[in-house]
Coordinates of C-alpha atoms in Angstrom, one line a residue:
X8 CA 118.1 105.8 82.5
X9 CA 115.6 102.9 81.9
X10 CA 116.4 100.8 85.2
X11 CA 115.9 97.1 84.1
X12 CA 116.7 95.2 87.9
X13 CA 116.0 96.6 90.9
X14 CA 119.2 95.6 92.3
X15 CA 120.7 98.4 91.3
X16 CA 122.0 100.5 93.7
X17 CA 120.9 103.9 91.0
X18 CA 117.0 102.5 90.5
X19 CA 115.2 105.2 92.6
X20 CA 117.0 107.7 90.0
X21 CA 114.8 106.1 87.3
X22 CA 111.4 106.9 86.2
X23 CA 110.4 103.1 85.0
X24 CA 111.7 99.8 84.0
X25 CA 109.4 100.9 81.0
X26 CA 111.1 102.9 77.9
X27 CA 107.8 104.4 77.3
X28 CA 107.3 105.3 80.3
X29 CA 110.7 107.2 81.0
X30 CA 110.3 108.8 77.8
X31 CA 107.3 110.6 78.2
X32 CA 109.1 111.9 82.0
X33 CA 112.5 112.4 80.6
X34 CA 110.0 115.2 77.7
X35 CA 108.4 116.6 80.9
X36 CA 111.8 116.8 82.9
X37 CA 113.6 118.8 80.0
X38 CA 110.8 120.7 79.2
X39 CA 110.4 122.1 82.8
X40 CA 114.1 122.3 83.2
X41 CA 115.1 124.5 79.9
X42 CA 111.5 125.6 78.8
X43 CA 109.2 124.5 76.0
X44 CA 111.3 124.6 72.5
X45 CA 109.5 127.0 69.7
X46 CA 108.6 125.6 66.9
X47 CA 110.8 124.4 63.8
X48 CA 113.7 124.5 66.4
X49 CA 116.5 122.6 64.8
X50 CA 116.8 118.8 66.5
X51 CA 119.8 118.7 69.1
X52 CA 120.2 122.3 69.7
X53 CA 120.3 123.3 73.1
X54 CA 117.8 125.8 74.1
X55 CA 117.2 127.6 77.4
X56 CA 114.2 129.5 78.2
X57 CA 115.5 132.5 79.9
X58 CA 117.0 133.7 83.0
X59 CA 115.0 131.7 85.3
X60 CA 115.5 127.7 83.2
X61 CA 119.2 126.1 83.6
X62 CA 120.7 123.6 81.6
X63 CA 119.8 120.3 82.0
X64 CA 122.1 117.0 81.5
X65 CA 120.7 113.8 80.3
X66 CA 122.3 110.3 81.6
X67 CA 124.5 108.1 82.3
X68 CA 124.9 107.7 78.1
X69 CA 123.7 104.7 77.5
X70 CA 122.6 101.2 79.2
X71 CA 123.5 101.9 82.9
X72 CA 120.3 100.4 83.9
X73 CA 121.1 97.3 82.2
X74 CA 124.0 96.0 83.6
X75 CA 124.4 92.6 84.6
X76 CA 123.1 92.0 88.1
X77 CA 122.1 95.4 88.8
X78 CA 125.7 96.1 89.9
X79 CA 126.8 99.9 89.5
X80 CA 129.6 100.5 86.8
X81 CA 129.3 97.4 85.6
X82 CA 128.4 95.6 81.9
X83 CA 125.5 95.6 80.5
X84 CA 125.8 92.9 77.5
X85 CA 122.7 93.1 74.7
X86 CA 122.3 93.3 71.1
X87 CA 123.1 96.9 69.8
X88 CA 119.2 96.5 68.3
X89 CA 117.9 96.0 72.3
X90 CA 120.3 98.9 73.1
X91 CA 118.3 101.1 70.6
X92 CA 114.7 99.6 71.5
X93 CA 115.5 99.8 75.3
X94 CA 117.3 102.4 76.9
X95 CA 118.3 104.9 73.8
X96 CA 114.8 106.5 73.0
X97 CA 114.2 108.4 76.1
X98 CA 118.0 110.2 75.2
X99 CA 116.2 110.8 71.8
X100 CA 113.5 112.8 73.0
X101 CA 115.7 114.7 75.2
X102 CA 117.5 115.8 72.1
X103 CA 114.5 116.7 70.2
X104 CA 113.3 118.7 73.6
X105 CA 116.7 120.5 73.1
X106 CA 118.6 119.3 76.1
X107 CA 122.7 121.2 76.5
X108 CA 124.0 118.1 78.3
X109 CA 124.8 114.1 78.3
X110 CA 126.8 112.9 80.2
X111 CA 128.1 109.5 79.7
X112 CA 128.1 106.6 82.3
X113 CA 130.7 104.8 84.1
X114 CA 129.3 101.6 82.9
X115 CA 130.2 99.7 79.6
X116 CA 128.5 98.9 77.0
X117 CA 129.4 94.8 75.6
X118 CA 133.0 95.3 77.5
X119 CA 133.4 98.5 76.0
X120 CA 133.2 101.2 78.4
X121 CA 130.9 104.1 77.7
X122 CA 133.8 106.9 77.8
X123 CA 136.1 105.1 75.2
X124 CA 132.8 104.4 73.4
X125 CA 133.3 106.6 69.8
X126 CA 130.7 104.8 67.8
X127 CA 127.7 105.4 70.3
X128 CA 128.8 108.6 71.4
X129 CA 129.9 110.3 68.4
X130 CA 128.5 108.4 65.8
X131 CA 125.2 107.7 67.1
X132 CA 124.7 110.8 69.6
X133 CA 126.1 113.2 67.8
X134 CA 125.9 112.2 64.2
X135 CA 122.7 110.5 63.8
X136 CA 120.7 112.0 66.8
X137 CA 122.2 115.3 65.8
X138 CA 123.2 115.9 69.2
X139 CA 124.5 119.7 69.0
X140 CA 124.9 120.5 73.2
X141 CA 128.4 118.9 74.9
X142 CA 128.7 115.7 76.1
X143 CA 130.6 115.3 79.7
X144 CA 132.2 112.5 81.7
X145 CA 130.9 111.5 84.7
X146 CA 132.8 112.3 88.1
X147 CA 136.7 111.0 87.7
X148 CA 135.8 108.6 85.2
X149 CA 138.8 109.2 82.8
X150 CA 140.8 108.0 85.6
X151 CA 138.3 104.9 86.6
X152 CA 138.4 103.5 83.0
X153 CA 141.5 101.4 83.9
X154 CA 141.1 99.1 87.0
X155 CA 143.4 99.9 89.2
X156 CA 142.4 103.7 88.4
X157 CA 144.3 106.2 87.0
X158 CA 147.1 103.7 85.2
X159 CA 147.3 104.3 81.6
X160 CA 146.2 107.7 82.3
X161 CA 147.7 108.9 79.4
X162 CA 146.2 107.2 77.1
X163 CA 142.7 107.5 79.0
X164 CA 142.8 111.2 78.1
X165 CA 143.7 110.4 74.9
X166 CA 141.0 107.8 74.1
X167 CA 138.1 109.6 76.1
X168 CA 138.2 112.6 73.7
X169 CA 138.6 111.0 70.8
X170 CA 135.5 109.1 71.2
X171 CA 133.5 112.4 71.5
X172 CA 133.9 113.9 75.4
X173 CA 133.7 117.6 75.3
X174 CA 133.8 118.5 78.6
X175 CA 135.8 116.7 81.5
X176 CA 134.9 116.6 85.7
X177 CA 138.5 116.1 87.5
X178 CA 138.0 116.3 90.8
X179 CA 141.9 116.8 92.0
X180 CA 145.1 116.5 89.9
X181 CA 143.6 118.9 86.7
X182 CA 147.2 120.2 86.2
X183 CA 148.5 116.9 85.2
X184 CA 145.1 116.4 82.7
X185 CA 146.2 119.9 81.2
X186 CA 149.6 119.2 80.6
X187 CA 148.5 115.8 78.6
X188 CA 146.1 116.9 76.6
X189 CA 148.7 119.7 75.8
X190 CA 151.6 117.8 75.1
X191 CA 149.1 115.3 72.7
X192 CA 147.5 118.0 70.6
X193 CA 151.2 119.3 69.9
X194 CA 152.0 115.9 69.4
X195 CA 149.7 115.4 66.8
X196 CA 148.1 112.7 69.3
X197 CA 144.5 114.7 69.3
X198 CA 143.5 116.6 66.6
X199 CA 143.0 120.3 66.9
X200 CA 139.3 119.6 64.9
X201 CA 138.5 117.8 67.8
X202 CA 139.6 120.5 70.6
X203 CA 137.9 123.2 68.6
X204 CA 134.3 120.9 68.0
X205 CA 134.5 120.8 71.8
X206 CA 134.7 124.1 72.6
X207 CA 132.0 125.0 70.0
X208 CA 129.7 122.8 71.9
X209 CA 130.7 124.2 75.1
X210 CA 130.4 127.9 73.9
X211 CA 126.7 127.2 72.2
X212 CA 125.4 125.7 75.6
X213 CA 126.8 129.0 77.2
X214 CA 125.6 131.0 74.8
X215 CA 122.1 129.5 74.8
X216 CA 122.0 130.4 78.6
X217 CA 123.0 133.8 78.0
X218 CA 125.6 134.0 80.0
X219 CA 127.7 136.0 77.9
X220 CA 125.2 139.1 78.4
X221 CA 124.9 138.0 82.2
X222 CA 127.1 135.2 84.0
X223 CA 125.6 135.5 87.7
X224 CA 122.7 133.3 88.5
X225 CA 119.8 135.8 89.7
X226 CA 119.9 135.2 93.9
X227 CA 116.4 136.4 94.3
X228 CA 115.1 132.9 93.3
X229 CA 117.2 131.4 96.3
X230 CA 114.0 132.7 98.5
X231 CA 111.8 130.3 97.1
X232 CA 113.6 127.1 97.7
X233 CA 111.9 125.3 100.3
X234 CA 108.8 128.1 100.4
X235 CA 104.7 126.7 100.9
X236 CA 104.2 126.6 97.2
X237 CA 107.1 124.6 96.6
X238 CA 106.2 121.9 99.5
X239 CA 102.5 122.0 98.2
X240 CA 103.4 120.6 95.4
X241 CA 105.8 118.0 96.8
X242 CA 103.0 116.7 98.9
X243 CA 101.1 116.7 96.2
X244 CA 103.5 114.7 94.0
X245 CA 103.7 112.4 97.2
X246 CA 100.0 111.6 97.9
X247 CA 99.7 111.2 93.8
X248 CA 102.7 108.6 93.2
X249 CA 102.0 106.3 96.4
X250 CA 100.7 102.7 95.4
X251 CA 98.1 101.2 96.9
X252 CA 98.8 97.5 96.3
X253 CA 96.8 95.8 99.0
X254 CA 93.3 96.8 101.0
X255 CA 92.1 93.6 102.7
X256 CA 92.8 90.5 103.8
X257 CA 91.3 87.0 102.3
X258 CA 87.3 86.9 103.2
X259 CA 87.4 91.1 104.3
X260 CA 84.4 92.7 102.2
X261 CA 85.8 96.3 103.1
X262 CA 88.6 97.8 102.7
X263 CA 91.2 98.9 105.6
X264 CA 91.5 102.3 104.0
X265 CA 91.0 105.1 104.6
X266 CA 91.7 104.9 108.1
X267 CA 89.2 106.8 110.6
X268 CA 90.3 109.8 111.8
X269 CA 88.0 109.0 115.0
X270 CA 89.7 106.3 116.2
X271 CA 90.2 105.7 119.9
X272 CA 93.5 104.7 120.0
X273 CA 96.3 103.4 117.0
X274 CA 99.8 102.2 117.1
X275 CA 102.5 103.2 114.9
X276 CA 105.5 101.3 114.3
X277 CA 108.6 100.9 112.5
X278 CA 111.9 102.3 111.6
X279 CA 110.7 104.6 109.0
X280 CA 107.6 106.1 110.4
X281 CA 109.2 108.9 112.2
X282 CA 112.6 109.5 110.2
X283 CA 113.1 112.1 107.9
X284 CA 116.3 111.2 106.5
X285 CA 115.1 107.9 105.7
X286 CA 111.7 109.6 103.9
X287 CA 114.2 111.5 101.7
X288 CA 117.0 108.8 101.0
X289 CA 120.0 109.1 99.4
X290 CA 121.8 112.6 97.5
X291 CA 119.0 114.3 100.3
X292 CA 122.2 117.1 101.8
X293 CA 124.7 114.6 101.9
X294 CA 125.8 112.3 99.1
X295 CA 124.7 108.9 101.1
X296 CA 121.7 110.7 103.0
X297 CA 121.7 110.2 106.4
X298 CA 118.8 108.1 108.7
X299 CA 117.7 110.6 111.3
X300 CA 115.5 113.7 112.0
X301 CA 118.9 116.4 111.9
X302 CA 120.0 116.8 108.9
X303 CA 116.8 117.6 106.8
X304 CA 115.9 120.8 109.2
X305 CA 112.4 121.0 108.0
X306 CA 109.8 118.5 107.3
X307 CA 107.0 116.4 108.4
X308 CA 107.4 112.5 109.5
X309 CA 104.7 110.0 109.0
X310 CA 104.3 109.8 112.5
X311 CA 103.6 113.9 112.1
X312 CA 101.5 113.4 109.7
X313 CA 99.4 110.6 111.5
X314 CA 99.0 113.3 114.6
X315 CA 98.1 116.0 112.7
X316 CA 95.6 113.8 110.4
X317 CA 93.7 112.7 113.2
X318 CA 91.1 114.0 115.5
X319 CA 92.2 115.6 118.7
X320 CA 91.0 112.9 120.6
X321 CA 92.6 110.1 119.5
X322 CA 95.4 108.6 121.6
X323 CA 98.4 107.7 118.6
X324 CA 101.0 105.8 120.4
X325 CA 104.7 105.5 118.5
X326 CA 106.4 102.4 119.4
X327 CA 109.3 101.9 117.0
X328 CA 110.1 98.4 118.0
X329 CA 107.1 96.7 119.7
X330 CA 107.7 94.2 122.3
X331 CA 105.7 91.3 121.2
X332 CA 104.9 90.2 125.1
X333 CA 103.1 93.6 125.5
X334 CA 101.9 94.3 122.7
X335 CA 99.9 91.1 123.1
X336 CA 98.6 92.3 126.4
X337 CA 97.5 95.1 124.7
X338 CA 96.8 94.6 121.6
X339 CA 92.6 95.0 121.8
X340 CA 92.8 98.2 122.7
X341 CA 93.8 99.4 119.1
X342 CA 91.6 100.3 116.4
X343 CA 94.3 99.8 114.0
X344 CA 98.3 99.7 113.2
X345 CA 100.3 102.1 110.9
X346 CA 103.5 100.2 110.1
X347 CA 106.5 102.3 108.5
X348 CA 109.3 100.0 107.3
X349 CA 112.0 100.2 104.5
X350 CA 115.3 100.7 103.8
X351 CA 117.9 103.1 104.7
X352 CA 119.5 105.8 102.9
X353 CA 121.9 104.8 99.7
X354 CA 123.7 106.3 96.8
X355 CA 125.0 104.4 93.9
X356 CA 127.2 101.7 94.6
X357 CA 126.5 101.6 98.3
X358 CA 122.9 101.0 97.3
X359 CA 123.7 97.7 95.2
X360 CA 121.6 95.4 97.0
X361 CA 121.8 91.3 96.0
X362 CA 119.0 90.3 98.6
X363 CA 116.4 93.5 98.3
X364 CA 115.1 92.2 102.0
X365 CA 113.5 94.7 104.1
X366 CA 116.9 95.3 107.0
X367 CA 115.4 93.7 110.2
X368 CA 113.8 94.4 112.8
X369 CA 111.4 95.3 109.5
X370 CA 110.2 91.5 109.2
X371 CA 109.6 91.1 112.6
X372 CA 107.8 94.2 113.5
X373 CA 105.2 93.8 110.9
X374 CA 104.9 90.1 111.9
X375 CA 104.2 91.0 115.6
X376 CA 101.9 94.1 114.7
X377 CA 100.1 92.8 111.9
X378 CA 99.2 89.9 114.0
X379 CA 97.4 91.3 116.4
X380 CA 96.1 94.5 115.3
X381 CA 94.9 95.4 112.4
X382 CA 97.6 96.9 110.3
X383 CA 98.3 99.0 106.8
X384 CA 102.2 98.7 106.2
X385 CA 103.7 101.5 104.4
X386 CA 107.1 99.9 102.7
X387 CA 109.6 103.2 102.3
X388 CA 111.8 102.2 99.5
X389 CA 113.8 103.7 96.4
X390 CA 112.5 100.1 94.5
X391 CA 110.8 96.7 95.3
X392 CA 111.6 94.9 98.0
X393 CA 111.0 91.0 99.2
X394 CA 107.4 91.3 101.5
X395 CA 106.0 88.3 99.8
X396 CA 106.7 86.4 103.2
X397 CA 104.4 88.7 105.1
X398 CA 102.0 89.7 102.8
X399 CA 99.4 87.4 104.4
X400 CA 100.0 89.6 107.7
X401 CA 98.9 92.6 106.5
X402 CA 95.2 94.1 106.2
X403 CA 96.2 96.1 103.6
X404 CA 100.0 97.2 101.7
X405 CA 101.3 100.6 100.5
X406 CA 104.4 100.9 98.1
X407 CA 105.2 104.6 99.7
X408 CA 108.7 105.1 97.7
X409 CA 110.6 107.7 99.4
X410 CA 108.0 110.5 100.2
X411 CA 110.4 113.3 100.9
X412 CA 110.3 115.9 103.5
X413 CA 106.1 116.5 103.3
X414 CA 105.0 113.0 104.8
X415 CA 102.0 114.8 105.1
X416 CA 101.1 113.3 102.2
X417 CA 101.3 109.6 102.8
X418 CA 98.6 111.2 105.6
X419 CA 96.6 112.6 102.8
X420 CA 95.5 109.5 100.9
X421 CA 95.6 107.1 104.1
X422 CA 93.2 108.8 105.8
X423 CA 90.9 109.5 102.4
X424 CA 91.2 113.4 102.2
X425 CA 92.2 112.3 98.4
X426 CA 92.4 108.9 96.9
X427 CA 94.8 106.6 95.9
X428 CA 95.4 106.9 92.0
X429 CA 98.8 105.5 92.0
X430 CA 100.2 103.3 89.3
X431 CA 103.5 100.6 89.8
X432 CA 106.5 102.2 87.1
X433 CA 108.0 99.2 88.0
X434 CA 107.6 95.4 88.5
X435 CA 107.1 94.2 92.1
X436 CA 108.9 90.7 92.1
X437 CA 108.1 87.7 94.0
X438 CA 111.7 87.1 94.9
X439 CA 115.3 88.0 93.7
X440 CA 115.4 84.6 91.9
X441 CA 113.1 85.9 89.2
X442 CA 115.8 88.9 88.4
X443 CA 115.7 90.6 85.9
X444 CA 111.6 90.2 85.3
X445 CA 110.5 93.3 83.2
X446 CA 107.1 93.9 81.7
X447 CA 106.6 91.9 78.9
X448 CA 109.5 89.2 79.9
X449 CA 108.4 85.7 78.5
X450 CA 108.6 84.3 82.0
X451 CA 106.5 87.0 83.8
X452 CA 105.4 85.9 87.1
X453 CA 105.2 88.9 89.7
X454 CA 103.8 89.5 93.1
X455 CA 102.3 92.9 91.6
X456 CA 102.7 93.6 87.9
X457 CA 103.9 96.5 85.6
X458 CA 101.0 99.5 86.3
X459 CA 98.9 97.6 89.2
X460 CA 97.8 99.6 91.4
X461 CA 94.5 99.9 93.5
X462 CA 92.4 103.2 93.0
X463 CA 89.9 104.1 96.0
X464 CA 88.1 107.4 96.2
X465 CA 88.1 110.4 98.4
X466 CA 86.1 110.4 101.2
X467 CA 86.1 114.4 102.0
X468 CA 88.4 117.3 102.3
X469 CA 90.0 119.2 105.3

């Protein structure tokens, strides 16, 4: 998905508001997913690697990052060329990398939803992208193509598969989804071709897996889940995709960062600086997430990471909410601020967001904070969010995304142990007004453009 407006509840699911961009991940993705296809492999056959790749599923089919507003399941209205030249590439290089699955997207497509859509999915994905793998539905969506759901069910079914779906997700009443699309084949209603080109596609994906020789998953690999090497690397992807977008204030010859490790004394503030659950964000155990240090079990906060970065004698006080009175009282005894704010966890609709302001007390605490202390403010978001206002507060900004349970890497680059190579995927707008504003827009007037992003150097390792 190509997420074109950050309003979108679905954005942190997206690798760019650039196609190119989510191109070149969505090749990587597959690739480490299924395995490297050989050579001369036919297009849009599904291949898996062996026992230890799965099958991966590319979607929502097509345009769900377009839709009008950023509102989930809604319509995304372009030209069928801007359709191609936007958001269907990255679904052709899955296909050339050999991926089993699509699966289509709740939204629609010109007022056309995606399920009923025949002419993109089977005339475009399967016919001219040579598609060979089986294309699902999303969860319940033959009964949420009607509003109110499930009325004209029926004829749903009857639509859905004729436009190409191979494979259907019914959460509850499957019996009565049987008996329909039953009683239509012998009706004459669906054609049997059509049944017997789904299970074909079916059948190869399971056959590509091999899971006719072997149909249990090998529970040895469970062990690793969650094991050092897998956590090294997740701090290392955190410490590599955090943005530096801000090192000093108007007049400053030096940088803020990296922060001393010697320091005296430092304050660290904010809702997100010790909170696991809102490092990790939505889908993260639950299907919302859940703010909070319980549901995660393992991991490392900022505030962790801030302890553990520093020297042993440094005093690091954690005030989530300062009071302003006393921080002014003492606010010379600080050698500098770490403020953590952001927003909480979301998933999909519950994650539309019309405003993108960071949820107060955010404003306020960086306001009181970065006004008397020094301060680096590390924004914990899934996308952009309004900190023009308080920008001039700040000694220096980092766009820290949601780092995940290993915060020890936000700790990493702040503190210099590696530097900041980060790059924006996305455009970092001045204020909602300007939405939509993508790279390359006419009208392109951002706080931080498309790929900014300020580099500094390691200053030693620990």
């Amino acid at each position: 998905m190509v997420c074109r407006d950050p309003r979108w509840g679905r954005c942190y699911e997206s690798y760019s508001e650039d196609t190119r961009l989510v191109q070149l991940m969505t090749s990587s993705m597959v690739t480490g997913l299924q395995g490297d296809v050989p050579s001369k492999h036919p297009k849009g056959v599904p291949f898996v690697g062996g026992s230890k790749k799965v099958a991966g599923c590319a979607k929502h089919f097509v345009g769900d990052g377009g839709t009008q507003r950023g509102i989930n399941e809604n319509n995304t209205v372009l030209s069928f060329h801007d359709l191609m030249r936007i958001h269907m590439p990255p679904y052709d290089n899955a296909v050339i990398k050999g991926i089993s699955t699509v699966m289509i997207s709740y939204s629609s497509f010109n007022g056309v939803k995606m399920h009923e859509n025949k002419f993109l999915i089977t005339d475009t994905l399967k016919n001219k992208m040579y598609f060979r793998g089986f294309v699902i539905t999303d969860w319940q969506a033959v009964d949420r193509i009607t509003n109110p759901p499930h009325k004209h069910y029926y004829h749903s079914i009857e639509e859905t598969i004729h436009a190409g779906i191979d494979m259907v997700m019914i959460p509850d009443d499957y019996p009565e989804f049987v008996a329909d699309v039953v009683k239509q084949v012998k009706a004459g209603q669906i054609r049997l071709d059509r049944v017997n080109d789904a299970v074909s596609r079916i059948l190869r994906v399971k056959f590509t897996m091999g899971l006719f020789e072997d149909p249990l998953p090998d529970p040895r690999l469970a062990k690793e889940l969650g094991s050092k090497e897998h956590r090294a690397i997740a701090r290392e992807a955190v410490r590599k995709s955090l943005v530096l977008l801000k090192n000093s204030k108007k007049g400053q010859k030096e940088g803020m960062l990296p922060l001393s490790k010697n320091a005296k004394k430092v304050l660290v503030a904010g809702s997100h600086a010790h909170d696991l659950g809102n490092q990790c964000g939505g889908w993260t155990i639950k299907w919302q997430g859940e703010s909070g240090n319980n549901l995660t079990g393992a991991g490392t906060t900022i505030l962790e990471a801030i302890k553990k970065a520093v020297s042993k004698n440094t005093t690091v006080d954690y005030v989530e909410r300062p009071d302003k009175d006393d921080l002014a009282k003492g606010a010379g005894e600080y050698d500098y601020a770490v403020v953590a704010v952001g927003e909480p966890p979301y998933a999909e609709t519950a994650g539309d967001n019309q405003n993108l302001t960071i949820p107060s007390p955010g404003p306020e605490v960086i306001k009181d904070v970065c006004g008397l202390v020094k301060c680096v403010v590390l924004v914990v978001s899934g996308r952009p969010l309004v900190v023009q206002p308080y920008v001039e507060y700040m000694d220096a900004l980092v766009a820290a995304w949601l780092p995940g349970t290993e915060g020890q890497g936000v700790a990493d680059v702040l503190f210099g142990d590696y530097g900041f190579t980060g790059k924006l995927p996305r455009t970092w707008f001045k204020s909602v007004d300007q939405l939509p504003m993508n790279y390359g827009n006419k009208r392109y007037d951002p706080l931080f453009p498309f790929g900014f992003g300020i580099t500094t150097k390691a200053v030693g390792h620990n």
